[in-house]
Amino acid sequence: MSLHIQMVGTGSAFAKTLYNTSALLINEYGKILIDCGASVPKALHELNIQPDQLDGIVISHIHADHVAGLEEIAFRLLYQYNNKRIKLFITEPLAEILWEHTLKGSMHNLAEGFTGLTDYFDVTFLAENTPAKLLPGLVIEPIRTLHIQDKISYSFFINNKTFYSADVRFNEQLLLQVVHERGCHTILHDCQLTGHGAVHATLAELLTLPADVQQRIYLMHYDDTMPQYIGQTGRMRFIQQHQIIALDA
């Protein structure tokens, strides 16, 4: 059984040419989308993937570059695709925040009976630090990681061999554990190219990692100046928009 990840977008929240960072996990049983920022519906369209072709969406946290596209996906499933429902994989505390503080203002419609996430999606709750089967051959484990102080945010282990950071501050100890204790062969990590790493790991910080960790890292969630940094990432590589890499299933 083969599992691949394809980057829908690789850009930071403020990137204009790369689309919001999001990825498809693809095997012979389906397609699962990780995060759905404002530009993701357009990016999916460019890949010739329509909302009804998704089997589910996983949400890491509620910043707009990770969830603002959910409204379009939900309304298109409802009105264009005859109320087709797909799964929304999310932890229970994050689901409440997502609805009450992000989506409710535009998607709440008491007259038509739309009063929560479960009226648009088949919501499947994930538990922290607990592997969950999303598809045959695809298991995801959410772990709480630090992005914004006092804001819930998750990174993911995929099939226990790939680490997907979503958005996270630099944490050397975590990355050493990911490699040396969890045995992950692939890491997809957000990367702020310049400045102080207040809410993201910076390239300068990631370059301090040991070579055996760096060589497993694909950099994502970067800004539009990325081409200027090619060749300056140590043993790490930039993963490009639409690029597909194979993951051990």
Short mmCIF file of C-alpha atoms in Angstrom, two decimals, residues 51-199:
data_model
loop_
_atom_site.label_atom_id
_atom_site.label_comp_id
_atom_site.label_asym_id
_atom_site.label_seq_id
_atom_site.Cartn_x
_atom_site.Cartn_y
_atom_site.Cartn_z
CA PRO A 51 -14.52 19.40 -2.92
CA ASP A 52 -16.57 16.25 -3.51
CA GLN A 53 -13.36 14.35 -4.32
CA LEU A 54 -12.02 14.86 -0.81
CA ASP A 55 -12.62 12.15 1.77
CA GLY A 56 -11.83 14.36 4.72
CA ILE A 57 -10.07 17.42 6.11
CA VAL A 58 -7.76 17.54 9.13
CA ILE A 59 -7.41 20.82 11.02
CA SER A 60 -4.29 21.79 12.97
CA HIS A 61 -5.36 25.19 14.35
CA ILE A 62 -7.71 28.06 13.54
CA HIS A 63 -5.60 30.76 11.93
CA ALA A 64 -7.17 31.97 8.67
CA ASP A 65 -4.37 30.57 6.52
CA HIS A 66 -5.36 27.14 7.85
CA VAL A 67 -9.17 27.30 8.06
CA ALA A 68 -10.60 30.24 6.08
CA GLY A 69 -11.31 28.03 3.05
CA LEU A 70 -13.65 25.76 5.03
CA GLU A 71 -16.63 28.03 4.44
CA GLU A 72 -16.33 27.70 0.66
CA ILE A 73 -15.79 23.95 0.85
CA ALA A 74 -18.82 23.51 3.10
CA PHE A 75 -21.13 25.68 1.00
CA ARG A 76 -20.05 24.04 -2.25
CA LEU A 77 -20.64 20.57 -0.80
CA LEU A 78 -24.06 21.74 0.34
CA TYR A 79 -25.25 23.59 -2.75
CA GLN A 80 -23.17 22.29 -5.67
CA TYR A 81 -22.88 18.66 -4.61
CA ASN A 82 -26.34 18.00 -3.14
CA ASN A 83 -25.32 18.17 0.50
CA LYS A 84 -22.51 15.67 0.16
CA ARG A 85 -20.81 15.31 3.53
CA ILE A 86 -17.15 14.63 4.08
CA LYS A 87 -15.34 14.03 7.32
CA LEU A 88 -13.80 16.82 9.36
CA PHE A 89 -11.08 15.46 11.64
CA ILE A 90 -10.47 17.76 14.60
CA THR A 91 -9.98 17.64 18.35
CA GLU A 92 -13.08 18.47 20.39
CA PRO A 93 -11.74 21.66 22.07
CA LEU A 94 -10.52 22.99 18.72
CA ALA A 95 -13.87 22.21 17.07
CA GLU A 96 -15.75 24.41 19.53
CA ILE A 97 -13.36 27.32 18.94
CA LEU A 98 -13.48 26.85 15.17
CA TRP A 99 -17.26 27.12 15.08
CA GLU A 100 -17.88 29.73 17.77
CA HIS A 101 -15.04 32.11 16.90
CA THR A 102 -14.39 31.58 13.18
CA LEU A 103 -17.23 30.05 11.17
CA LYS A 104 -20.46 30.76 13.05
CA GLY A 105 -20.83 34.35 11.89
CA SER A 106 -21.25 33.38 8.25
CA MET A 107 -22.41 29.76 8.42
CA HIS A 108 -25.01 29.83 11.22
CA ASN A 109 -28.49 29.71 9.64
CA LEU A 110 -31.18 28.88 12.17
CA ALA A 111 -34.00 29.07 9.61
CA GLU A 112 -32.45 26.25 7.58
CA GLY A 113 -31.23 24.29 10.59
CA PHE A 114 -27.52 24.94 10.21
CA THR A 115 -26.33 25.61 13.74
CA GLY A 116 -22.96 23.87 14.03
CA LEU A 117 -20.11 22.05 12.35
CA THR A 118 -22.03 18.77 12.36
CA ASP A 119 -24.66 20.29 10.04
CA TYR A 120 -21.99 20.67 7.33
CA PHE A 121 -19.45 17.93 7.99
CA ASP A 122 -19.27 14.46 9.48
CA VAL A 123 -17.20 15.60 12.42
CA THR A 124 -14.81 12.98 13.76
CA PHE A 125 -13.05 13.94 16.97
CA LEU A 126 -9.37 13.20 17.31
CA ALA A 127 -7.77 12.75 20.71
CA GLU A 128 -4.41 14.25 21.56
CA ASN A 129 -1.50 11.79 21.53
CA THR A 130 -3.78 9.05 20.21
CA PRO A 131 -3.37 7.53 16.73
CA ALA A 132 -6.57 7.50 14.67
CA LYS A 133 -7.22 5.69 11.38
CA LEU A 134 -8.49 8.17 8.80
CA LEU A 135 -8.39 5.74 5.88
CA PRO A 136 -7.11 2.19 5.49
CA GLY A 137 -3.34 2.60 5.56
CA LEU A 138 -3.47 6.15 6.96
CA VAL A 139 -3.12 6.87 10.67
CA ILE A 140 -2.69 10.34 12.17
CA GLU A 141 -1.72 11.25 15.73
CA PRO A 142 -2.16 14.88 16.83
CA ILE A 143 0.23 16.26 19.41
CA ARG A 144 -0.08 19.68 21.06
CA THR A 145 2.74 21.99 20.01
CA LEU A 146 3.47 25.64 20.72
CA HIS A 147 2.64 28.19 18.04
CA ILE A 148 0.83 31.07 19.77
CA GLN A 149 0.78 31.21 23.56
CA ASP A 150 -2.57 30.00 24.97
CA LYS A 151 -3.88 29.04 21.51
CA ILE A 152 -4.56 25.38 20.73
CA SER A 153 -2.34 24.13 17.91
CA TYR A 154 -1.33 20.66 16.75
CA SER A 155 1.37 18.94 14.79
CA PHE A 156 0.82 15.46 13.37
CA PHE A 157 2.55 12.12 13.21
CA ILE A 158 1.52 10.38 9.99
CA ASN A 159 1.73 6.59 10.07
CA ASN A 160 4.19 7.05 12.94
CA LYS A 161 7.00 7.69 10.44
CA THR A 162 6.36 11.22 9.16
CA PHE A 163 6.15 14.40 11.24
CA TYR A 164 4.10 17.33 9.91
CA SER A 165 4.62 20.45 11.99
CA ALA A 166 1.76 22.66 10.73
CA ASP A 167 2.85 25.86 12.57
CA VAL A 168 5.23 25.59 15.51
CA ARG A 169 7.98 27.52 17.26
CA PHE A 170 11.45 26.03 17.11
CA ASN A 171 11.75 23.08 19.49
CA GLU A 172 15.04 21.23 19.19
CA GLN A 173 14.14 18.68 21.86
CA LEU A 174 10.93 17.76 20.05
CA LEU A 175 12.69 17.30 16.73
CA LEU A 176 15.40 15.15 18.30
CA GLN A 177 12.67 12.99 19.83
CA VAL A 178 10.87 12.81 16.49
CA VAL A 179 13.98 11.34 14.89
CA HIS A 180 15.74 9.41 17.64
CA GLU A 181 12.79 8.13 19.68
CA ARG A 182 9.94 8.01 17.17
CA GLY A 183 12.14 7.02 14.22
CA CYS A 184 10.54 9.42 11.75
CA HIS A 185 12.21 9.32 8.34
CA THR A 186 10.47 12.45 6.97
CA ILE A 187 9.75 15.83 8.57
CA LEU A 188 7.72 18.58 6.93
CA HIS A 189 8.45 21.72 8.91
CA ASP A 190 7.29 25.33 8.67
CA CYS A 191 10.12 27.78 8.10
CA GLN A 192 10.29 31.54 8.61
CA LEU A 193 13.15 32.67 6.40
CA THR A 194 14.16 35.84 8.24
CA GLY A 195 13.64 37.67 11.52
CA HIS A 196 12.98 36.52 15.05
CA GLY A 197 11.05 33.28 15.47
CA ALA A 198 8.19 34.58 17.59
CA VAL A 199 5.62 32.10 16.29
#
